[in-house]
Amino acid sequence: KEKNITLGMALKLGKLIESHMPGVKVAYTRKDDTFIQLDKRGQMANAAGGKLFVSLHCNATEKKPSNARGFEVYILRPGRTEEAIRIAEFENSVIKLEKDYEARYAKLTDENFILINMAQSAYARYSERFAELLHQKVKGSPQVTSKGVKQAGFYVLVGASMPSVLIEAGFLSNAKEG
């Protein structure tokens, strides 16, 4: 399951950062199989004094098995393409697991989302730069294909008052990549 794979990735990544960058504090939104509401994740990063928010995910296609593959990095912006809108809707659908989600997310109309995006524009160039650095690093890897830097309206990135990216680490619907 995605939640198990991403938790393992986050814990390993955190250990790597802590061992190679001792001056960097790693704050996790979870260290076990606990579901954290999307709107709470950015708040947790803010409360920890975060300087960068990274949300880890794994991709999948509706039709399984699939040959789809690749690493993607997303920054917060309203989706410009049908694919970006569809992906954001799918990723954001996890809110249905949250208690009282309708009331909490009712304020995220298209207009409010644009205002939030404008407020976060102070961090946009740093989010873009970090996303591009990740893309370039992965692009040079013989094992992983980078599908580039993209933009979509992911709720999980909305509340972070810092540069932020969402990573789709690969396709679980592809047996080899999974």
Short mmCIF file of N, CA and C in Angstrom, two decimals:
data_model
loop_
_atom_site.label_atom_id
_atom_site.label_comp_id
_atom_site.label_asym_id
_atom_site.label_seq_id
_atom_site.Cartn_x
_atom_site.Cartn_y
_atom_site.Cartn_z
N LYS A 1 0.84 -1.19 0.00
CA LYS A 1 0.00 0.00 0.00
C LYS A 1 0.88 1.24 0.00
N GLU A 2 0.37 2.27 -0.66
CA GLU A 2 1.13 3.52 -0.75
C GLU A 2 1.54 4.04 0.62
N LYS A 3 0.62 4.01 1.58
CA LYS A 3 0.92 4.57 2.90
C LYS A 3 2.12 3.88 3.55
N ASN A 4 2.28 2.59 3.34
CA ASN A 4 3.41 1.86 3.92
C ASN A 4 4.72 2.18 3.21
N ILE A 5 4.64 2.25 1.89
CA ILE A 5 5.84 2.56 1.12
C ILE A 5 6.32 3.97 1.39
N THR A 6 5.40 4.93 1.40
CA THR A 6 5.81 6.32 1.63
C THR A 6 6.31 6.53 3.05
N LEU A 7 5.74 5.83 4.01
CA LEU A 7 6.24 5.94 5.38
C LEU A 7 7.69 5.43 5.45
N GLY A 8 7.94 4.28 4.83
CA GLY A 8 9.30 3.74 4.79
C GLY A 8 10.27 4.69 4.12
N MET A 9 9.83 5.29 3.00
CA MET A 9 10.68 6.26 2.29
C MET A 9 10.97 7.46 3.17
N ALA A 10 9.96 7.96 3.85
CA ALA A 10 10.13 9.15 4.69
C ALA A 10 11.09 8.88 5.84
N LEU A 11 10.94 7.74 6.46
CA LEU A 11 11.83 7.41 7.58
C LEU A 11 13.28 7.23 7.12
N LYS A 12 13.47 6.57 5.97
CA LYS A 12 14.83 6.40 5.44
C LYS A 12 15.43 7.73 5.00
N LEU A 13 14.62 8.54 4.33
CA LEU A 13 15.10 9.85 3.89
C LEU A 13 15.46 10.71 5.11
N GLY A 14 14.62 10.69 6.12
CA GLY A 14 14.91 11.44 7.34
C GLY A 14 16.23 11.03 7.97
N LYS A 15 16.47 9.73 8.04
CA LYS A 15 17.74 9.23 8.61
C LYS A 15 18.93 9.67 7.77
N LEU A 16 18.78 9.62 6.45
CA LEU A 16 19.87 10.07 5.57
C LEU A 16 20.18 11.55 5.78
N ILE A 17 19.14 12.36 5.86
CA ILE A 17 19.33 13.80 6.08
C ILE A 17 20.01 14.03 7.43
N GLU A 18 19.51 13.36 8.46
CA GLU A 18 20.08 13.55 9.80
C GLU A 18 21.54 13.11 9.87
N SER A 19 21.91 12.03 9.16
CA SER A 19 23.29 11.55 9.23
C SER A 19 24.23 12.36 8.35
N HIS A 20 23.76 12.88 7.22
CA HIS A 20 24.63 13.62 6.31
C HIS A 20 24.56 15.13 6.48
N MET A 21 23.54 15.61 7.16
CA MET A 21 23.35 17.05 7.36
C MET A 21 22.98 17.31 8.81
N PRO A 22 23.94 17.16 9.72
CA PRO A 22 23.62 17.24 11.15
C PRO A 22 22.99 18.56 11.61
N GLY A 23 23.14 19.63 10.86
CA GLY A 23 22.55 20.90 11.24
C GLY A 23 21.09 21.03 10.83
N VAL A 24 20.59 20.05 10.09
CA VAL A 24 19.21 20.12 9.59
C VAL A 24 18.30 19.29 10.50
N LYS A 25 17.23 19.92 10.95
CA LYS A 25 16.24 19.23 11.79
C LYS A 25 15.15 18.67 10.89
N VAL A 26 14.87 17.39 11.03
CA VAL A 26 13.82 16.74 10.26
C VAL A 26 12.58 16.62 11.15
N ALA A 27 11.45 17.10 10.65
CA ALA A 27 10.19 16.96 11.37
C ALA A 27 9.27 16.10 10.50
N TYR A 28 8.68 15.10 11.09
CA TYR A 28 7.82 14.18 10.37
C TYR A 28 6.36 14.50 10.68
N THR A 29 5.48 14.31 9.70
CA THR A 29 4.06 14.43 10.00
C THR A 29 3.56 13.14 10.63
N ARG A 30 4.27 12.03 10.38
CA ARG A 30 3.94 10.77 11.05
C ARG A 30 5.16 9.86 11.04
N LYS A 31 5.24 9.01 12.06
CA LYS A 31 6.31 8.01 12.15
C LYS A 31 5.74 6.61 12.28
N ASP A 32 4.41 6.52 12.17
CA ASP A 32 3.74 5.22 12.24
C ASP A 32 2.50 5.26 11.35
N ASP A 33 1.69 4.24 11.41
CA ASP A 33 0.52 4.13 10.54
C ASP A 33 -0.66 4.94 11.07
N THR A 34 -0.43 6.23 11.24
CA THR A 34 -1.45 7.15 11.70
C THR A 34 -1.83 8.07 10.54
N PHE A 35 -3.12 8.19 10.27
CA PHE A 35 -3.57 9.08 9.20
C PHE A 35 -3.59 10.51 9.72
N ILE A 36 -2.96 11.42 8.99
CA ILE A 36 -2.95 12.84 9.33
C ILE A 36 -3.74 13.57 8.25
N GLN A 37 -4.70 14.38 8.66
CA GLN A 37 -5.52 15.14 7.72
C GLN A 37 -4.63 16.01 6.84
N LEU A 38 -5.03 16.17 5.59
CA LEU A 38 -4.23 16.95 4.65
C LEU A 38 -3.97 18.37 5.15
N ASP A 39 -5.00 19.02 5.66
CA ASP A 39 -4.83 20.41 6.11
C ASP A 39 -3.97 20.53 7.36
N LYS A 40 -3.77 19.45 8.08
CA LYS A 40 -2.95 19.48 9.30
C LYS A 40 -1.46 19.32 9.00
N ARG A 41 -1.13 18.71 7.88
CA ARG A 41 0.28 18.41 7.57
C ARG A 41 1.11 19.67 7.41
N GLY A 42 0.63 20.62 6.63
CA GLY A 42 1.35 21.88 6.49
C GLY A 42 1.41 22.65 7.79
N GLN A 43 0.32 22.57 8.58
CA GLN A 43 0.30 23.23 9.88
C GLN A 43 1.37 22.65 10.80
N MET A 44 1.57 21.34 10.72
CA MET A 44 2.60 20.69 11.54
C MET A 44 4.00 21.18 11.12
N ALA A 45 4.20 21.33 9.82
CA ALA A 45 5.49 21.83 9.33
C ALA A 45 5.71 23.27 9.79
N ASN A 46 4.66 24.07 9.75
CA ASN A 46 4.75 25.45 10.22
C ASN A 46 5.11 25.50 11.71
N ALA A 47 4.42 24.69 12.50
CA ALA A 47 4.64 24.67 13.95
C ALA A 47 6.06 24.22 14.29
N ALA A 48 6.64 23.37 13.44
CA ALA A 48 8.00 22.88 13.68
C ALA A 48 9.05 23.89 13.19
N GLY A 49 8.59 25.00 12.62
CA GLY A 49 9.53 26.00 12.11
C GLY A 49 10.18 25.55 10.81
N GLY A 50 9.46 24.77 10.03
CA GLY A 50 10.01 24.20 8.81
C GLY A 50 10.47 25.23 7.80
N LYS A 51 11.51 24.85 7.07
CA LYS A 51 12.05 25.69 5.99
C LYS A 51 11.75 25.10 4.62
N LEU A 52 11.31 23.82 4.59
CA LEU A 52 10.97 23.14 3.35
C LEU A 52 9.97 22.04 3.69
N PHE A 53 8.89 21.97 2.92
CA PHE A 53 7.87 20.95 3.13
C PHE A 53 7.87 20.01 1.93
N VAL A 54 8.08 18.73 2.20
CA VAL A 54 8.09 17.71 1.15
C VAL A 54 7.02 16.68 1.48
N SER A 55 6.08 16.48 0.56
CA SER A 55 5.02 15.50 0.73
C SER A 55 5.31 14.35 -0.22
N LEU A 56 5.54 13.16 0.34
CA LEU A 56 5.91 11.98 -0.45
C LEU A 56 4.71 11.13 -0.81
N HIS A 57 4.64 10.72 -2.06
CA HIS A 57 3.55 9.90 -2.57
C HIS A 57 4.07 8.89 -3.57
N CYS A 58 3.23 7.94 -3.91
CA CYS A 58 3.50 7.01 -5.00
C CYS A 58 2.34 7.11 -5.97
N ASN A 59 2.65 7.05 -7.23
CA ASN A 59 1.65 7.19 -8.27
C ASN A 59 1.03 5.84 -8.61
N ALA A 60 -0.05 5.85 -9.34
CA ALA A 60 -0.69 4.63 -9.84
C ALA A 60 -1.64 5.02 -10.97
N THR A 61 -1.88 4.07 -11.83
CA THR A 61 -2.86 4.28 -12.88
C THR A 61 -4.15 3.56 -12.47
N GLU A 62 -5.26 3.99 -13.05
CA GLU A 62 -6.53 3.33 -12.75
C GLU A 62 -6.51 1.89 -13.24
N LYS A 63 -5.96 1.68 -14.43
CA LYS A 63 -5.88 0.35 -15.01
C LYS A 63 -4.59 -0.33 -14.55
N LYS A 64 -4.73 -1.50 -13.98
CA LYS A 64 -3.58 -2.23 -13.45
C LYS A 64 -3.54 -3.62 -14.05
N PRO A 65 -2.41 -4.20 -14.34
CA PRO A 65 -1.09 -3.59 -14.28
C PRO A 65 -0.91 -2.55 -15.39
N SER A 66 0.16 -1.80 -15.25
CA SER A 66 0.42 -0.71 -16.18
C SER A 66 1.92 -0.61 -16.45
N ASN A 67 2.27 -0.06 -17.59
CA ASN A 67 3.67 0.20 -17.90
C ASN A 67 4.06 1.64 -17.56
N ALA A 68 3.12 2.42 -17.04
CA ALA A 68 3.41 3.81 -16.68
C ALA A 68 4.53 3.82 -15.65
N ARG A 69 5.44 4.76 -15.82
CA ARG A 69 6.55 4.85 -14.87
C ARG A 69 7.05 6.28 -14.79
N GLY A 70 7.79 6.55 -13.76
CA GLY A 70 8.43 7.84 -13.66
C GLY A 70 8.23 8.55 -12.34
N PHE A 71 9.14 9.44 -12.08
CA PHE A 71 9.21 10.28 -10.89
C PHE A 71 8.70 11.65 -11.30
N GLU A 72 7.82 12.23 -10.50
CA GLU A 72 7.29 13.56 -10.78
C GLU A 72 7.41 14.44 -9.55
N VAL A 73 7.66 15.71 -9.78
CA VAL A 73 7.69 16.69 -8.70
C VAL A 73 6.64 17.74 -9.03
N TYR A 74 5.78 18.03 -8.06
CA TYR A 74 4.72 19.02 -8.24
C TYR A 74 4.93 20.21 -7.32
N ILE A 75 4.59 21.37 -7.84
CA ILE A 75 4.52 22.57 -7.03
C ILE A 75 3.06 23.01 -6.99
N LEU A 76 2.72 23.81 -6.01
CA LEU A 76 1.33 24.25 -5.83
C LEU A 76 0.98 25.37 -6.79
N ARG A 77 0.09 25.05 -7.68
CA ARG A 77 -0.53 26.03 -8.58
C ARG A 77 -1.78 25.36 -9.11
N PRO A 78 -2.81 26.12 -9.39
CA PRO A 78 -3.98 25.49 -9.99
C PRO A 78 -3.57 24.78 -11.27
N GLY A 79 -4.10 23.58 -11.45
CA GLY A 79 -3.73 22.79 -12.62
C GLY A 79 -4.09 23.48 -13.93
N ARG A 80 -3.17 23.42 -14.88
CA ARG A 80 -3.40 24.04 -16.18
C ARG A 80 -3.89 23.03 -17.21
N THR A 81 -3.69 21.78 -16.95
CA THR A 81 -4.08 20.76 -17.92
C THR A 81 -5.13 19.85 -17.31
N GLU A 82 -5.83 19.15 -18.18
CA GLU A 82 -6.83 18.18 -17.71
C GLU A 82 -6.17 17.13 -16.84
N GLU A 83 -4.97 16.69 -17.23
CA GLU A 83 -4.26 15.68 -16.45
C GLU A 83 -3.94 16.20 -15.05
N ALA A 84 -3.45 17.43 -14.94
CA ALA A 84 -3.12 18.01 -13.64
C ALA A 84 -4.36 18.13 -12.76
N ILE A 85 -5.45 18.51 -13.35
CA ILE A 85 -6.71 18.64 -12.60
C ILE A 85 -7.17 17.27 -12.12
N ARG A 86 -7.09 16.26 -13.00
CA ARG A 86 -7.50 14.90 -12.64
C ARG A 86 -6.62 14.34 -11.53
N ILE A 87 -5.31 14.56 -11.62
CA ILE A 87 -4.39 14.05 -10.60
C ILE A 87 -4.66 14.73 -9.25
N ALA A 88 -4.86 16.04 -9.28
CA ALA A 88 -5.16 16.75 -8.03
C ALA A 88 -6.46 16.27 -7.42
N GLU A 89 -7.47 16.07 -8.25
CA GLU A 89 -8.74 15.56 -7.72
C GLU A 89 -8.56 14.20 -7.08
N PHE A 90 -7.77 13.34 -7.71
CA PHE A 90 -7.53 12.01 -7.16
C PHE A 90 -6.77 12.10 -5.84
N GLU A 91 -5.67 12.84 -5.82
CA GLU A 91 -4.87 12.98 -4.59
C GLU A 91 -5.68 13.64 -3.48
N ASN A 92 -6.46 14.64 -3.84
CA ASN A 92 -7.25 15.37 -2.84
C ASN A 92 -8.43 14.55 -2.32
N SER A 93 -8.81 13.49 -3.02
CA SER A 93 -9.96 12.69 -2.61
C SER A 93 -9.74 11.99 -1.27
N VAL A 94 -8.52 11.94 -0.81
CA VAL A 94 -8.25 11.32 0.50
C VAL A 94 -8.94 12.09 1.63
N ILE A 95 -9.34 13.32 1.37
CA ILE A 95 -10.04 14.08 2.41
C ILE A 95 -11.32 13.39 2.85
N LYS A 96 -11.85 12.53 2.00
CA LYS A 96 -13.09 11.82 2.34
C LYS A 96 -12.88 10.87 3.52
N LEU A 97 -11.64 10.58 3.86
CA LEU A 97 -11.33 9.77 5.04
C LEU A 97 -11.32 10.61 6.31
N GLU A 98 -11.36 11.92 6.16
CA GLU A 98 -11.27 12.82 7.29
C GLU A 98 -12.65 13.11 7.87
N LYS A 99 -12.67 13.33 9.16
CA LYS A 99 -13.90 13.67 9.85
C LYS A 99 -14.27 15.12 9.52
N ASP A 100 -15.53 15.35 9.22
CA ASP A 100 -16.05 16.70 8.92
C ASP A 100 -15.29 17.40 7.80
N TYR A 101 -14.85 16.64 6.80
CA TYR A 101 -14.05 17.23 5.72
C TYR A 101 -14.82 18.28 4.92
N GLU A 102 -16.12 18.09 4.77
CA GLU A 102 -16.88 19.04 3.96
C GLU A 102 -16.82 20.45 4.53
N ALA A 103 -16.94 20.57 5.83
CA ALA A 103 -16.90 21.89 6.47
C ALA A 103 -15.51 22.51 6.40
N ARG A 104 -14.48 21.70 6.61
CA ARG A 104 -13.11 22.23 6.62
C ARG A 104 -12.64 22.68 5.24
N TYR A 105 -13.03 21.97 4.20
CA TYR A 105 -12.55 22.28 2.86
C TYR A 105 -13.53 23.12 2.05
N ALA A 106 -14.69 23.45 2.61
CA ALA A 106 -15.69 24.24 1.89
C ALA A 106 -15.14 25.60 1.49
N LYS A 107 -14.21 26.12 2.28
CA LYS A 107 -13.63 27.44 1.99
C LYS A 107 -12.67 27.41 0.81
N LEU A 108 -12.26 26.23 0.38
CA LEU A 108 -11.31 26.13 -0.72
C LEU A 108 -12.02 26.15 -2.08
N THR A 109 -12.72 27.24 -2.31
CA THR A 109 -13.34 27.45 -3.62
C THR A 109 -12.22 27.77 -4.60
N ASP A 110 -12.53 27.79 -5.88
CA ASP A 110 -11.52 28.15 -6.88
C ASP A 110 -10.95 29.53 -6.60
N GLU A 111 -11.79 30.47 -6.21
CA GLU A 111 -11.33 31.83 -5.94
C GLU A 111 -10.40 31.87 -4.73
N ASN A 112 -10.79 31.18 -3.65
CA ASN A 112 -9.95 31.15 -2.45
C ASN A 112 -8.64 30.43 -2.71
N PHE A 113 -8.68 29.39 -3.54
CA PHE A 113 -7.46 28.67 -3.86
C PHE A 113 -6.48 29.59 -4.58
N ILE A 114 -7.00 30.42 -5.47
CA ILE A 114 -6.14 31.39 -6.17
C ILE A 114 -5.55 32.38 -5.19
N LEU A 115 -6.34 32.86 -4.22
CA LEU A 115 -5.83 33.78 -3.20
C LEU A 115 -4.75 33.12 -2.34
N ILE A 116 -4.98 31.86 -1.96
CA ILE A 116 -3.98 31.13 -1.19
C ILE A 116 -2.70 30.98 -2.00
N ASN A 117 -2.86 30.67 -3.26
CA ASN A 117 -1.71 30.51 -4.15
C ASN A 117 -0.92 31.82 -4.25
N MET A 118 -1.65 32.94 -4.32
CA MET A 118 -0.99 34.24 -4.37
C MET A 118 -0.23 34.52 -3.08
N ALA A 119 -0.84 34.16 -1.94
CA ALA A 119 -0.17 34.37 -0.65
C ALA A 119 1.10 33.53 -0.57
N GLN A 120 1.08 32.37 -1.19
CA GLN A 120 2.24 31.49 -1.14
C GLN A 120 3.28 31.84 -2.21
N SER A 121 2.98 32.83 -3.02
CA SER A 121 3.88 33.19 -4.11
C SER A 121 5.25 33.64 -3.61
N ALA A 122 5.33 34.08 -2.37
CA ALA A 122 6.62 34.46 -1.79
C ALA A 122 7.58 33.27 -1.78
N TYR A 123 7.04 32.08 -1.72
CA TYR A 123 7.87 30.87 -1.67
C TYR A 123 7.94 30.16 -3.02
N ALA A 124 7.19 30.66 -4.01
CA ALA A 124 7.05 29.95 -5.28
C ALA A 124 8.39 29.71 -5.98
N ARG A 125 9.22 30.74 -6.05
CA ARG A 125 10.48 30.54 -6.78
C ARG A 125 11.39 29.53 -6.08
N TYR A 126 11.31 29.48 -4.74
CA TYR A 126 12.12 28.50 -4.01
C TYR A 126 11.55 27.09 -4.20
N SER A 127 10.22 26.98 -4.23
CA SER A 127 9.59 25.69 -4.51
C SER A 127 9.98 25.23 -5.91
N GLU A 128 9.91 26.14 -6.87
CA GLU A 128 10.28 25.81 -8.25
C GLU A 128 11.75 25.39 -8.34
N ARG A 129 12.62 26.11 -7.65
CA ARG A 129 14.06 25.81 -7.70
C ARG A 129 14.33 24.44 -7.09
N PHE A 130 13.74 24.15 -5.95
CA PHE A 130 13.94 22.84 -5.31
C PHE A 130 13.39 21.73 -6.21
N ALA A 131 12.21 21.94 -6.77
CA ALA A 131 11.61 20.95 -7.67
C ALA A 131 12.53 20.69 -8.86
N GLU A 132 13.08 21.75 -9.42
CA GLU A 132 13.99 21.60 -10.57
C GLU A 132 15.27 20.86 -10.17
N LEU A 133 15.79 21.14 -8.99
CA LEU A 133 16.98 20.41 -8.50
C LEU A 133 16.68 18.91 -8.38
N LEU A 134 15.52 18.57 -7.83
CA LEU A 134 15.13 17.16 -7.73
C LEU A 134 15.01 16.53 -9.10
N HIS A 135 14.35 17.23 -10.01
CA HIS A 135 14.18 16.72 -11.37
C HIS A 135 15.54 16.46 -12.02
N GLN A 136 16.45 17.41 -11.92
CA GLN A 136 17.77 17.25 -12.54
C GLN A 136 18.54 16.08 -11.95
N LYS A 137 18.44 15.91 -10.64
CA LYS A 137 19.14 14.81 -9.98
C LYS A 137 18.58 13.47 -10.44
N VAL A 138 17.27 13.34 -10.48
CA VAL A 138 16.63 12.08 -10.88
C VAL A 138 16.85 11.85 -12.38
N LYS A 139 16.81 12.91 -13.16
CA LYS A 139 17.00 12.80 -14.61
C LYS A 139 18.34 12.15 -14.95
N GLY A 140 19.32 12.35 -14.11
CA GLY A 140 20.64 11.77 -14.34
C GLY A 140 20.77 10.34 -13.87
N SER A 141 19.73 9.77 -13.30
CA SER A 141 19.77 8.41 -12.78
C SER A 141 19.41 7.40 -13.87
N PRO A 142 20.19 6.33 -14.00
CA PRO A 142 19.84 5.31 -15.00
C PRO A 142 18.67 4.43 -14.56
N GLN A 143 18.33 4.41 -13.27
CA GLN A 143 17.27 3.54 -12.76
C GLN A 143 15.89 4.18 -12.78
N VAL A 144 15.83 5.51 -12.77
CA VAL A 144 14.55 6.19 -12.61
C VAL A 144 14.35 7.20 -13.75
N THR A 145 13.15 7.25 -14.25
CA THR A 145 12.79 8.22 -15.29
C THR A 145 12.11 9.41 -14.61
N SER A 146 12.55 10.61 -14.93
CA SER A 146 11.88 11.79 -14.40
C SER A 146 10.88 12.30 -15.42
N LYS A 147 9.66 12.51 -14.97
CA LYS A 147 8.61 13.06 -15.83
C LYS A 147 8.54 14.58 -15.70
N GLY A 148 9.48 15.14 -14.95
CA GLY A 148 9.60 16.58 -14.87
C GLY A 148 8.89 17.24 -13.71
N VAL A 149 8.93 18.56 -13.74
CA VAL A 149 8.28 19.39 -12.73
C VAL A 149 6.92 19.79 -13.27
N LYS A 150 5.90 19.59 -12.45
CA LYS A 150 4.54 19.89 -12.86
C LYS A 150 3.86 20.74 -11.79
N GLN A 151 2.67 21.18 -12.10
CA GLN A 151 1.92 21.97 -11.12
C GLN A 151 0.50 21.49 -11.03
N ALA A 152 -0.01 21.49 -9.81
CA ALA A 152 -1.38 21.07 -9.57
C ALA A 152 -1.84 21.64 -8.23
N GLY A 153 -3.14 21.59 -8.01
CA GLY A 153 -3.74 22.16 -6.80
C GLY A 153 -3.89 21.13 -5.70
N PHE A 154 -2.80 20.68 -5.12
CA PHE A 154 -2.85 19.69 -4.05
C PHE A 154 -3.14 20.34 -2.71
N TYR A 155 -4.21 19.90 -2.05
CA TYR A 155 -4.58 20.45 -0.75
C TYR A 155 -3.46 20.32 0.28
N VAL A 156 -2.69 19.24 0.20
CA VAL A 156 -1.66 19.00 1.20
C VAL A 156 -0.60 20.11 1.20
N LEU A 157 -0.41 20.80 0.09
CA LEU A 157 0.60 21.86 0.01
C LEU A 157 0.05 23.23 0.41
N VAL A 158 -1.27 23.35 0.52
CA VAL A 158 -1.90 24.64 0.74
C VAL A 158 -1.47 25.30 2.05
N GLY A 159 -1.38 24.57 3.14
CA GLY A 159 -1.14 25.18 4.44
C GLY A 159 0.31 25.43 4.81
N ALA A 160 1.25 24.98 4.00
CA ALA A 160 2.66 25.14 4.35
C ALA A 160 3.14 26.56 4.03
N SER A 161 3.62 27.25 5.06
CA SER A 161 4.13 28.62 4.88
C SER A 161 5.63 28.56 4.67
N MET A 162 6.02 27.91 3.59
CA MET A 162 7.43 27.69 3.25
C MET A 162 7.47 27.10 1.84
N PRO A 163 8.63 27.03 1.23
CA PRO A 163 8.69 26.32 -0.05
C PRO A 163 8.19 24.89 0.13
N SER A 164 7.46 24.39 -0.86
CA SER A 164 6.87 23.06 -0.72
C SER A 164 6.76 22.36 -2.07
N VAL A 165 6.92 21.04 -2.01
CA VAL A 165 6.77 20.20 -3.20
C VAL A 165 6.05 18.92 -2.82
N LEU A 166 5.40 18.33 -3.81
CA LEU A 166 4.81 17.01 -3.67
C LEU A 166 5.54 16.11 -4.65
N ILE A 167 6.04 14.98 -4.15
CA ILE A 167 6.78 14.04 -4.98
C ILE A 167 5.95 12.79 -5.21
N GLU A 168 5.82 12.42 -6.47
CA GLU A 168 5.26 11.13 -6.85
C GLU A 168 6.47 10.27 -7.22
N ALA A 169 6.84 9.36 -6.32
CA ALA A 169 8.11 8.65 -6.45
C ALA A 169 8.13 7.57 -7.52
N GLY A 170 7.01 7.15 -8.01
CA GLY A 170 6.95 6.12 -9.03
C GLY A 170 5.57 5.51 -9.05
N PHE A 171 5.35 4.60 -9.97
CA PHE A 171 4.02 4.00 -10.17
C PHE A 171 3.92 2.62 -9.52
N LEU A 172 3.05 2.51 -8.54
CA LEU A 172 2.82 1.22 -7.90
C LEU A 172 2.07 0.27 -8.82
N SER A 173 1.38 0.83 -9.81
CA SER A 173 0.65 -0.01 -10.76
C SER A 173 1.58 -0.67 -11.78
N ASN A 174 2.84 -0.29 -11.77
CA ASN A 174 3.87 -0.91 -12.61
C ASN A 174 4.67 -1.83 -11.70
N ALA A 175 4.58 -3.13 -11.93
CA ALA A 175 5.21 -4.12 -11.04
C ALA A 175 6.69 -3.86 -10.86
N LYS A 176 7.39 -3.51 -11.91
CA LYS A 176 8.83 -3.28 -11.80
C LYS A 176 9.13 -2.04 -10.95
N GLU A 177 8.40 -0.98 -11.19
CA GLU A 177 8.64 0.25 -10.43
C GLU A 177 8.11 0.14 -9.00
N GLY A 178 6.99 -0.56 -8.84
CA GLY A 178 6.43 -0.74 -7.51
C GLY A 178 7.40 -1.47 -6.61
#
